[in-house]
CSV table of C-alpha atoms in Angstrom, one decimal:
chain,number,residue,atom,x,y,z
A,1,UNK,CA,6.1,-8.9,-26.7
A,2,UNK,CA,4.2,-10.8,-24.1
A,3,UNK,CA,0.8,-10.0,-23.1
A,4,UNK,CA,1.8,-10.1,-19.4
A,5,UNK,CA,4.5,-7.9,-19.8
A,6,UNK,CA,4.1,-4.5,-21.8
A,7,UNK,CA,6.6,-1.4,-21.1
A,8,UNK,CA,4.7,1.6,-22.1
A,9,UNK,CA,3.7,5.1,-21.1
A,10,UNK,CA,0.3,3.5,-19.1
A,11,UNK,CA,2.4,0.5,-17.4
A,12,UNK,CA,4.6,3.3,-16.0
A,13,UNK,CA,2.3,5.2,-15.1
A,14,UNK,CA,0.6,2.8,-13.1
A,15,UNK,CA,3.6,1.4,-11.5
A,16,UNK,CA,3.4,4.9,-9.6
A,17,UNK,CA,-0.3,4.5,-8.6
A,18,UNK,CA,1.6,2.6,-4.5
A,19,UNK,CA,3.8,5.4,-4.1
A,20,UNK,CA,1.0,6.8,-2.3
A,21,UNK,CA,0.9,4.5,0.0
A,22,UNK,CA,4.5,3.4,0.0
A,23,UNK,CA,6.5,6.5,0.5
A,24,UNK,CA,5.1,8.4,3.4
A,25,UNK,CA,5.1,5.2,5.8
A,26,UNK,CA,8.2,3.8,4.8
A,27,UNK,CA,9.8,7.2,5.0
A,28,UNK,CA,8.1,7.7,8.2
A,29,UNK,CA,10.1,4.5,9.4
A,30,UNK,CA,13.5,5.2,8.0
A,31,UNK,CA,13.6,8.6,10.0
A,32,UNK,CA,11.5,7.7,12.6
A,33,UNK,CA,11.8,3.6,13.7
A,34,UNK,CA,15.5,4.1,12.6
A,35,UNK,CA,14.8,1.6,9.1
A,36,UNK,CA,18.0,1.7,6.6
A,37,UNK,CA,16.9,3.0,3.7
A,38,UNK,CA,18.9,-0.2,1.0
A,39,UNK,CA,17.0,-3.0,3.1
A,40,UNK,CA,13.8,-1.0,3.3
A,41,UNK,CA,13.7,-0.3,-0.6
A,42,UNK,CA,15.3,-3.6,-1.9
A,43,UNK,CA,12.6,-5.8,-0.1
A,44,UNK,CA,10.4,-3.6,-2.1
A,45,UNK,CA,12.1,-3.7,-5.6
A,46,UNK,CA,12.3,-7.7,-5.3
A,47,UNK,CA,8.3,-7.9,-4.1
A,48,UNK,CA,7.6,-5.7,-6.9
A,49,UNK,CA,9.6,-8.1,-9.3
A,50,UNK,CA,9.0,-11.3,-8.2
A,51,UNK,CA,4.9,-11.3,-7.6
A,52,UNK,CA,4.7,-9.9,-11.0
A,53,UNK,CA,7.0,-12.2,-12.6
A,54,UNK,CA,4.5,-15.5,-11.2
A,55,UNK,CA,1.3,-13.6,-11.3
A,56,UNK,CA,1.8,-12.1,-14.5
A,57,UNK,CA,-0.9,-8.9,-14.0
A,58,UNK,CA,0.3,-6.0,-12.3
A,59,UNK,CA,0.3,-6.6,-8.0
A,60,UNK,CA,0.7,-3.9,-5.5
A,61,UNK,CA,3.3,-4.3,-2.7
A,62,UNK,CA,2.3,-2.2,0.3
A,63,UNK,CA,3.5,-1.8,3.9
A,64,UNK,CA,1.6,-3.3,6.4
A,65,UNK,CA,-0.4,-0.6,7.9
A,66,UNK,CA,-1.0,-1.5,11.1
A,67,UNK,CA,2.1,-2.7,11.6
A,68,UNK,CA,3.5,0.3,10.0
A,69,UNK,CA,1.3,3.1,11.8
A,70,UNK,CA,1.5,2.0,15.0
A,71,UNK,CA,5.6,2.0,14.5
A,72,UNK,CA,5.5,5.6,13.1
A,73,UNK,CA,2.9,6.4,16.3
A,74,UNK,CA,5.3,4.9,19.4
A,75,UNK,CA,8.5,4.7,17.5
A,76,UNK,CA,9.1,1.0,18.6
A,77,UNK,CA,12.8,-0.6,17.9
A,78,UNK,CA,13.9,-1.8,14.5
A,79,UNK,CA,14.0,-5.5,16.2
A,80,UNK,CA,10.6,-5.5,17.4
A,81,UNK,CA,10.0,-4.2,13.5
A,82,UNK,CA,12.2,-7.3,12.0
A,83,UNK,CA,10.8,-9.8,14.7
A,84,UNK,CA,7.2,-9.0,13.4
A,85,UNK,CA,8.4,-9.7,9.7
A,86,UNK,CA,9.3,-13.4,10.6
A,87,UNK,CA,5.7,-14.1,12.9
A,88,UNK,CA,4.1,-12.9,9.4
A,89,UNK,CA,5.9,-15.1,7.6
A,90,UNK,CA,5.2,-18.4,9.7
A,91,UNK,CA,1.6,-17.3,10.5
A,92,UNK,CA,1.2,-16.8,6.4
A,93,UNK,CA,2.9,-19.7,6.0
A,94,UNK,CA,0.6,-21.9,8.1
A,95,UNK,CA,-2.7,-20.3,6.4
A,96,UNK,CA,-1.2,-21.0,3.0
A,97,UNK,CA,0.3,-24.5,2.7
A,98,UNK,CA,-2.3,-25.7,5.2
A,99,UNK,CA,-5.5,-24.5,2.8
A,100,UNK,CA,-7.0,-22.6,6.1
A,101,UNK,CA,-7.3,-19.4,3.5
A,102,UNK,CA,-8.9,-21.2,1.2
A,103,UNK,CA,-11.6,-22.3,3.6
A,104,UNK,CA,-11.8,-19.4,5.5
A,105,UNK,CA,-12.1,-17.3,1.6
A,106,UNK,CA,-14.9,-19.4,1.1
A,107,UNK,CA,-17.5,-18.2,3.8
A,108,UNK,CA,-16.9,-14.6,3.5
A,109,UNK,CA,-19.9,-13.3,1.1
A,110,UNK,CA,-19.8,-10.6,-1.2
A,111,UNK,CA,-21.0,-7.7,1.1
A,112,UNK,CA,-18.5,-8.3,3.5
A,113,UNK,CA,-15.5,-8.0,0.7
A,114,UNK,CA,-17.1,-4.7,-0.5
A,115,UNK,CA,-17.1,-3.4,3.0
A,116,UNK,CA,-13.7,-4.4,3.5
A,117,UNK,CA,-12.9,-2.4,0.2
A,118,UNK,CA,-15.0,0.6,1.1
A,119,UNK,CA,-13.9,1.1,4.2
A,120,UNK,CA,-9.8,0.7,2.3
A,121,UNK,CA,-10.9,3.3,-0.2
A,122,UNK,CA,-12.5,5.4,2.1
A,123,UNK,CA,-9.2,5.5,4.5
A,124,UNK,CA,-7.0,6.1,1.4
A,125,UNK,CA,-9.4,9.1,0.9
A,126,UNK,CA,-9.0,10.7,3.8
A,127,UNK,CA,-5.1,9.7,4.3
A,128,UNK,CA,-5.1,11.6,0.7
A,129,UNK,CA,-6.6,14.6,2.3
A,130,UNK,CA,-4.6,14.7,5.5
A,131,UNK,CA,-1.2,14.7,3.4
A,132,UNK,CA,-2.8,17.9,1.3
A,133,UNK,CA,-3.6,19.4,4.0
A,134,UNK,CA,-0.2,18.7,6.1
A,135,UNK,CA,-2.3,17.0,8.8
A,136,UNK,CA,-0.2,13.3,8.6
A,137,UNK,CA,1.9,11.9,10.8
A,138,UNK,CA,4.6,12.8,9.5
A,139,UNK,CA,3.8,16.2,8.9
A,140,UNK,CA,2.4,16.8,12.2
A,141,UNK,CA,5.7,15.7,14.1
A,142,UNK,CA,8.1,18.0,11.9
A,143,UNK,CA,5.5,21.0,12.1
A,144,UNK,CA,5.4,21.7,8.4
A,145,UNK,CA,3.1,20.2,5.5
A,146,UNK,CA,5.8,20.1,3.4
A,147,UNK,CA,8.6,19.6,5.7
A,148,UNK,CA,11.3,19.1,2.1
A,149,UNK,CA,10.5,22.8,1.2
A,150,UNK,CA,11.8,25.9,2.0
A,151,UNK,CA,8.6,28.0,1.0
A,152,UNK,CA,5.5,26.4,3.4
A,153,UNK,CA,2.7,29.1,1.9
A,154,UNK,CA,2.0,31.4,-1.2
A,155,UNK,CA,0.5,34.6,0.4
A,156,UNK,CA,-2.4,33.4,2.4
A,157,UNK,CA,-2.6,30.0,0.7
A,158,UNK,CA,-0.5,26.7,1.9
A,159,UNK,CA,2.1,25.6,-0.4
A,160,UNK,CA,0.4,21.8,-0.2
A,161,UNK,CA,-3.1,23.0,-0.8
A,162,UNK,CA,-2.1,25.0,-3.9
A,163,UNK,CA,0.2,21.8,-5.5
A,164,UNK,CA,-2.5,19.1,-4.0
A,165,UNK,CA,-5.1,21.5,-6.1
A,166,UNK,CA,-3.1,22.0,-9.1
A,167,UNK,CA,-2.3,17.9,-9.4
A,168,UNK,CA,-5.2,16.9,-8.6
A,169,UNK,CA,-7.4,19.0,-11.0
A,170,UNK,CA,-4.3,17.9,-13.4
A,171,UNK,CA,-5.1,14.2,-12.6
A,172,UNK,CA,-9.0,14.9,-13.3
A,173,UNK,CA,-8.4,16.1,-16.8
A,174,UNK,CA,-5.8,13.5,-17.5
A,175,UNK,CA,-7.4,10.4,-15.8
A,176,UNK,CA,-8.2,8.5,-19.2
A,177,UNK,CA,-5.4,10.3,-21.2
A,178,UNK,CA,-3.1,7.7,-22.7
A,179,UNK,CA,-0.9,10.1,-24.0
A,180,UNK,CA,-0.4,12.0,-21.0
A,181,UNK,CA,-0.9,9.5,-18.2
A,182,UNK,CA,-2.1,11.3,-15.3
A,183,UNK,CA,0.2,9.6,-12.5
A,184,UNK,CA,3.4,10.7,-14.8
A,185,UNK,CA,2.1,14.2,-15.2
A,186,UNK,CA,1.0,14.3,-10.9
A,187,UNK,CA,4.7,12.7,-10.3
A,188,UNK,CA,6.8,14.1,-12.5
A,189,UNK,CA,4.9,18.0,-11.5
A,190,UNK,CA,5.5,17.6,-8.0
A,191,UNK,CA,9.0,16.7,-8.0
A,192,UNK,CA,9.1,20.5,-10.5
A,193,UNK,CA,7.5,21.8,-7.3
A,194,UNK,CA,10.2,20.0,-5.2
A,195,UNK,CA,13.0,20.9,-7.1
A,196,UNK,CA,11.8,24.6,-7.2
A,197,UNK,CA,11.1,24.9,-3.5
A,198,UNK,CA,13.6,22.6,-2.0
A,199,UNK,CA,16.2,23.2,0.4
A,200,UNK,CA,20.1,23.2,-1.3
A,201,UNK,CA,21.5,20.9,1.5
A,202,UNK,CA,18.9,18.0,0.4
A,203,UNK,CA,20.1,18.1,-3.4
A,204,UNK,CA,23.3,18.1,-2.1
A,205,UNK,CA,22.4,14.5,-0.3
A,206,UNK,CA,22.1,13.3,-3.6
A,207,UNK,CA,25.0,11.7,-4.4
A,208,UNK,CA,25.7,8.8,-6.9
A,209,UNK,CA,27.6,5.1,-5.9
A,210,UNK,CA,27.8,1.4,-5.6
A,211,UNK,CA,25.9,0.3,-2.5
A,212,UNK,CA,25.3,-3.4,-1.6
A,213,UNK,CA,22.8,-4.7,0.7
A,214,UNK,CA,23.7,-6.4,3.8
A,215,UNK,CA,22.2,-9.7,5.6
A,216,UNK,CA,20.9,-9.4,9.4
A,217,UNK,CA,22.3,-5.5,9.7
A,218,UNK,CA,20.6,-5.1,12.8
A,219,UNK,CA,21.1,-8.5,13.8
A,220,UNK,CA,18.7,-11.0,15.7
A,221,UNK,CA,15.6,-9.6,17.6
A,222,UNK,CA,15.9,-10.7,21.5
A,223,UNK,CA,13.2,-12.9,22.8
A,224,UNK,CA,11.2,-9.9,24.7
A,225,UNK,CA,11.3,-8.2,21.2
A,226,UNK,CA,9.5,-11.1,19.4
A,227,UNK,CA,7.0,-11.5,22.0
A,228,UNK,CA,6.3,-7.6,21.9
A,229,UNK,CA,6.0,-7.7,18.2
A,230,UNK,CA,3.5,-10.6,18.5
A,231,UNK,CA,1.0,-9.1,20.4
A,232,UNK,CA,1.2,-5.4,20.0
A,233,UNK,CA,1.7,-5.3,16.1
A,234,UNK,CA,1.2,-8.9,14.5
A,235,UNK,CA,-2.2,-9.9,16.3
A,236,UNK,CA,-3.9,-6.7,15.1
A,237,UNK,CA,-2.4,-7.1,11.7
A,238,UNK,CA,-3.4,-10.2,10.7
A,239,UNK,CA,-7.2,-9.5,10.4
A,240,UNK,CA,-6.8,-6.9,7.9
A,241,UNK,CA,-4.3,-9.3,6.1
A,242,UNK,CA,-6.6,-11.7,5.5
A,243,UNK,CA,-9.3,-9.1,4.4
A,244,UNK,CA,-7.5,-6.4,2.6
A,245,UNK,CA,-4.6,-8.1,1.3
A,246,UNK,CA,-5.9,-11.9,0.2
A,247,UNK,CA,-9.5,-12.1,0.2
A,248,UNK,CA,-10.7,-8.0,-1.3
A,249,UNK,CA,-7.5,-8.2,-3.4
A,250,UNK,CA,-8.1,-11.8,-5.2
A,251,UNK,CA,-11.6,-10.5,-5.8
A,252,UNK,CA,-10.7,-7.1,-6.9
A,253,UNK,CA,-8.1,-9.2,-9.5
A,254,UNK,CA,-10.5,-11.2,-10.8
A,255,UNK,CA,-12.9,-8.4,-11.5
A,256,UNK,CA,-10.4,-6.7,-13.5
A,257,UNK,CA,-8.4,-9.9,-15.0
A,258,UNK,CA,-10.9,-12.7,-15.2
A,259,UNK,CA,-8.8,-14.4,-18.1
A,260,UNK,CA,-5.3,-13.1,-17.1
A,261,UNK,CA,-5.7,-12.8,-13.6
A,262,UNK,CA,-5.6,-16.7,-12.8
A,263,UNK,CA,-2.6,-17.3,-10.2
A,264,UNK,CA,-4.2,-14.8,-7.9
A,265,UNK,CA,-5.8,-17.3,-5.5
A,266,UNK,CA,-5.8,-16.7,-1.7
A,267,UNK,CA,-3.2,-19.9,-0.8
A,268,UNK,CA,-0.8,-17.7,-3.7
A,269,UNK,CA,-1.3,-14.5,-2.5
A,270,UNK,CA,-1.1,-15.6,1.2
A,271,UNK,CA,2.6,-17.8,0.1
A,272,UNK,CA,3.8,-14.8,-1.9
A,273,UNK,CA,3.7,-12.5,1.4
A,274,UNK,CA,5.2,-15.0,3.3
A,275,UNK,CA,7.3,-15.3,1.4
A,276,UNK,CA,8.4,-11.2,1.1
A,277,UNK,CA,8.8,-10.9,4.6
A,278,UNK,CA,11.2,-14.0,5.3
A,279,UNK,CA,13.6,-12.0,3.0
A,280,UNK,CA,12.7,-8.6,4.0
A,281,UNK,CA,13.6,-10.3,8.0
A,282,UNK,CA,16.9,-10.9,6.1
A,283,UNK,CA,17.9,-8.0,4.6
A,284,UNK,CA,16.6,-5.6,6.9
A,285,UNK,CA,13.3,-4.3,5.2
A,286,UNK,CA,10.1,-3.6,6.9
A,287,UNK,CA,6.5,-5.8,7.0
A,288,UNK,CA,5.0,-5.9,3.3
A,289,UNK,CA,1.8,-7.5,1.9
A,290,UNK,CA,-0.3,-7.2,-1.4
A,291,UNK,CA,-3.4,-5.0,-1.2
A,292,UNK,CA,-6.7,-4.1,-2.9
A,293,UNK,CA,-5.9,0.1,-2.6
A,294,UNK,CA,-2.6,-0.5,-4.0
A,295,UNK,CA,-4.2,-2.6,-7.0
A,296,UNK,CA,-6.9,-0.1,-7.5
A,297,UNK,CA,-4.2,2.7,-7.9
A,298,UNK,CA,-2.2,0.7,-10.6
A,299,UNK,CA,-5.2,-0.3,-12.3
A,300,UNK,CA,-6.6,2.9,-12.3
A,301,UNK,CA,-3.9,5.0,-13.4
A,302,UNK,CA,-3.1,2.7,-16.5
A,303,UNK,CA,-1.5,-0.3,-15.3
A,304,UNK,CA,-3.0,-3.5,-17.1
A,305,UNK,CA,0.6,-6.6,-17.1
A,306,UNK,CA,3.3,-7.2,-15.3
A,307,UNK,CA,5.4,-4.9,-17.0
A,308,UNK,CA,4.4,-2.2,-14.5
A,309,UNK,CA,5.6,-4.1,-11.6
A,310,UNK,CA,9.3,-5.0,-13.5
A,311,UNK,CA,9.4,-1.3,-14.1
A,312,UNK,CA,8.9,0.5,-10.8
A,313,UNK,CA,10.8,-2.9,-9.1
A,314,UNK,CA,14.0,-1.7,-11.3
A,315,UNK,CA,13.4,1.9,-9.9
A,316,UNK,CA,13.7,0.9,-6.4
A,317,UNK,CA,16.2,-1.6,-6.9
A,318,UNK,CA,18.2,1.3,-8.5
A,319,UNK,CA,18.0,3.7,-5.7
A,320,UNK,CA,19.1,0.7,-3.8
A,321,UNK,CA,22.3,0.2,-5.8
A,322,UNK,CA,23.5,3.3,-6.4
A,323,UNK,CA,22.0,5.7,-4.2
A,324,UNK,CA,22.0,3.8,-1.2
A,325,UNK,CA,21.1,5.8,1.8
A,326,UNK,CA,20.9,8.8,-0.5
A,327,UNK,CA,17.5,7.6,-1.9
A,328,UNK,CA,15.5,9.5,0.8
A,329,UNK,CA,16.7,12.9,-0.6
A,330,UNK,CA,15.7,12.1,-4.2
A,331,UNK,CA,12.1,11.2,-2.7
A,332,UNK,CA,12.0,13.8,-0.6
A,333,UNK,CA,11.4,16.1,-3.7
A,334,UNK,CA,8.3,14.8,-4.2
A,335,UNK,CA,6.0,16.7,-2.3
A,336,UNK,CA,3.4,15.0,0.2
A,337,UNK,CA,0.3,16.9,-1.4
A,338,UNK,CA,1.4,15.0,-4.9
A,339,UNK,CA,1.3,11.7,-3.0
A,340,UNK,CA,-1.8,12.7,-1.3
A,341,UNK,CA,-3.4,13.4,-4.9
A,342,UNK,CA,-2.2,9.4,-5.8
A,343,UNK,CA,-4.0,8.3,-2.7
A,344,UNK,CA,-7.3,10.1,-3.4
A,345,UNK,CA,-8.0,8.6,-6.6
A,346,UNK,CA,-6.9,4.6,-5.3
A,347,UNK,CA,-9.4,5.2,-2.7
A,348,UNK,CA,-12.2,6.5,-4.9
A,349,UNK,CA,-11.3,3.5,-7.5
A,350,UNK,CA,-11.3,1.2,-4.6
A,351,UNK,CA,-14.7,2.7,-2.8
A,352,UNK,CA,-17.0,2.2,-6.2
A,353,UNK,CA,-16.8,-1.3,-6.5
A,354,UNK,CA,-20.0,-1.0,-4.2
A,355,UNK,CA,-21.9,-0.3,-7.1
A,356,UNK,CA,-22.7,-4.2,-7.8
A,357,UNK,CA,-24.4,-4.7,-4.7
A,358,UNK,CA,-28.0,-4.9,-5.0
A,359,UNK,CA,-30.6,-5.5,-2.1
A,360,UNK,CA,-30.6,-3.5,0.7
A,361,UNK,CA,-29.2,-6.2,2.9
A,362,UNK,CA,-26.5,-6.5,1.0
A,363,UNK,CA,-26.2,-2.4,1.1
A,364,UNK,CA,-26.4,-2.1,5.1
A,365,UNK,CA,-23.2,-4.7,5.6
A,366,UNK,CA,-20.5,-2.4,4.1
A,367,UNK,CA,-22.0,0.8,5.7
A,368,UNK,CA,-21.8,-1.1,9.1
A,369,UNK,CA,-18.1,-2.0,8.3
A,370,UNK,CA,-17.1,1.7,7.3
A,371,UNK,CA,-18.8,3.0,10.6
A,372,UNK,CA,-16.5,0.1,13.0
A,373,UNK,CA,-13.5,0.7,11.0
A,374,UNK,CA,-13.4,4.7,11.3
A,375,UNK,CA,-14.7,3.9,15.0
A,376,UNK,CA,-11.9,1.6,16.0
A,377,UNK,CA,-10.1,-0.3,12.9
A,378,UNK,CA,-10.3,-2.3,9.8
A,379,UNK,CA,-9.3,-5.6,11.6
A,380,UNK,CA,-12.5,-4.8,13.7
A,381,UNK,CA,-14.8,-3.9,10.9
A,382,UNK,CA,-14.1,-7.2,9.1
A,383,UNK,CA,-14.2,-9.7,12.2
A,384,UNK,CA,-17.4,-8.1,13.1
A,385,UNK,CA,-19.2,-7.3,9.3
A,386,UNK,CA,-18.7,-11.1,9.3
A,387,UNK,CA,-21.1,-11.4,11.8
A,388,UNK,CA,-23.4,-9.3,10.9
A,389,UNK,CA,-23.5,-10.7,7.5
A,390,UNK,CA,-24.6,-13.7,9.1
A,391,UNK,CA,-27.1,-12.2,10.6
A,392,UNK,CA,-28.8,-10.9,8.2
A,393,UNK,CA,-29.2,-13.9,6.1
A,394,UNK,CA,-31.7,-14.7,8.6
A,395,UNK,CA,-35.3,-14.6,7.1
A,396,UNK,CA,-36.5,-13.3,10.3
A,397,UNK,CA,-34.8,-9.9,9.8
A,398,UNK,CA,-35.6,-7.1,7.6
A,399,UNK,CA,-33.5,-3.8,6.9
């Protein structure tokens, strides 16, 4: 068996390490923004596939999330949605093929990167926290932390505080257990916990077929739709993109795959999401990109090839083909809390790779970017972490 593709116990439990991140805001868009389920989890499946197949290390596919939140937030039009998808993929495109990454990559220093992933983990944290606690968006706008059960509390304790606190104490004890992968056991326990408290209408929804993908289904955005996606959700995207998703996540790979971890440059990383969301404008899916939180998670929870990404890309691209629409009542069993768990440990993962910085100079960048970012956003902390970075390497200042 190739070294860039091993199917064991740890690659699948690593595959699960996004779902975290995945579920809630692509669920959030399906029931929200008004997304088809086959398009939104076939762009998924064939990002999963594909980036692993070149890069031949496990890759995270995420959804954009500013793209994504700010759609769950306003509920904005699947065109608007799909016309944001194709600005990504010429505005990637350009940075890629034209070497602009590359050069822009080059002047951002260490301590910036580490800010950028510190403020990530640090989000993914409290994200993690707010789906325990029922406190997402999501779970604000249906009035319920678990809004899939029928049973919301135990006595005087809430049903997502007692299964966020058995998993994650579950995932503690099992965190370097390779024979019980802790992302299996968190999974695998909460959808118990959803099959035990679930309503008998969404089982029901569960029904076996053959389901094929269509091209365009909600046809063409209108001119006023890609003009509105530019400005309101692609502008604020892209800064994050080119932090988060190219620049922390080629470092984080080559801190974790220095031999193996090769194709991950910022031109491939950059053509590779341009490339995801020309066919996920095509087939009705939603804004995706690569990311250091989602890398963290697989890496953390056991992932270490490629394999991990052709496993859980068959897994979507199953619920695609024969569940169809159906899919959102087989995820629906897992319960929010268990995802929230998932998106605790990424973020810590992600958070200590601050531990190699070593002046106090160097310290004082990512704390500034963490304060912007939970001030206004990430796109903000990078743009302006830049700066002060520069700064700083002035003589003539002292921290």
């Amino acid at each position: 068996m190739s070294a860039s593709f091993r199917f064991n116990r740890m690659e699948f439990a690593g595959s699960l390490g996004d779902l975290g991140t995945i579920l809630p805001l692509a669920v959030g868009m399906i029931m929200i923004n008004g997304m088809h389920p086959t398009g939104v989890f076939l762009g998924f499946g064939l990002f999963y596939i594909l980036s692993g197949v070149y890069f031949r290390v496990t890759s995270p596919a995420e959804p954009m999330k500013v793209i994504s939140s700010y759609a769950l937030a306003t509920g904005i039009s699947v065109g608007q949605i799909q016309a944001s998808c194709l600005w990504i993929f010429l505005l990637l495109l350009i940075l890629g093929t034209s070497g602009m990454i590359t050069s822009i990559g080059k002047i951002i220093r260490k301590p910036v990167i580490r800010g950028v992933q510190l403020a990530t983990g640090l989000m993914l944290v409290m994200q993690g926290v707010k789906l325990m606690a029922g406190t997402s968006p999501m779970q604000l706008i249906q009035h319920m932390a678990e809004p899939n059960m029928t049973v919301q509390a135990i006595g005087p304790i809430q049903l997502s505080w007692l299964i966020g606190g058995l998993l994650g104490l579950l995932a503690l004890l099992l965190l370097d257990n390779k024979h019980l992968p802790a992302a299996i056991i968190v999974v695998a326990t909460g959808i118990g916990a959803g099959l035990l408290f679930s309503a008998p209408e969404n089982l029901e929804r569960i029904q076996l077929g053959i389901f094929l993908p269509a091209l365009l289904p909600y046809g063409l955005p209108t001119l006023d739709e890609f003009t509105i996606a530019f400005i309101v959700l692609v502008l604020p995207q892209l800064p994050m993109t080119v932090g988060n998703a190219i620049i922390s996540n080629a470092d984080l790979t080559g801190q974790y795959f220095p031999d193996t971890g090769k194709r991950v440059t910022y031109r491939s990383l950059c053509l590779s999401m341009a490339l995801a969301n020309i066919g996920s404008f095509f087939i009705g899916g939603i804004p995706m990109c690569h990311g250091a939180g989602g890398l963290a998670s697989r890496y953390r929870f056991g992932a270490r090839t490629a394999g991990s990404n052709l496993i859980i890309g068959g897994i979507f691209l199953g619920l695609v083909f024969f569940l169809g629409p159906n899919a959102v009542a087989l995820i629906n069993l897992i319960p929010f809390s268990a995802l929230g768990v998932l998106l605790i440990f990424a973020g810590l993962q992600l958070a200590l790779t601050l531990l190699d910085l070593q002046s106090r100079k160097e310290m004082v960048v990512p704390i500034m970017i963490v304060g912007i970012t939970l001030a206004s956003n990430l796109a903000a902390g990078f743009v302006i972490g830049i700066l002060f970075d520069t700064l700083l390497r002035w003589d003539k200042i002292n921290i």
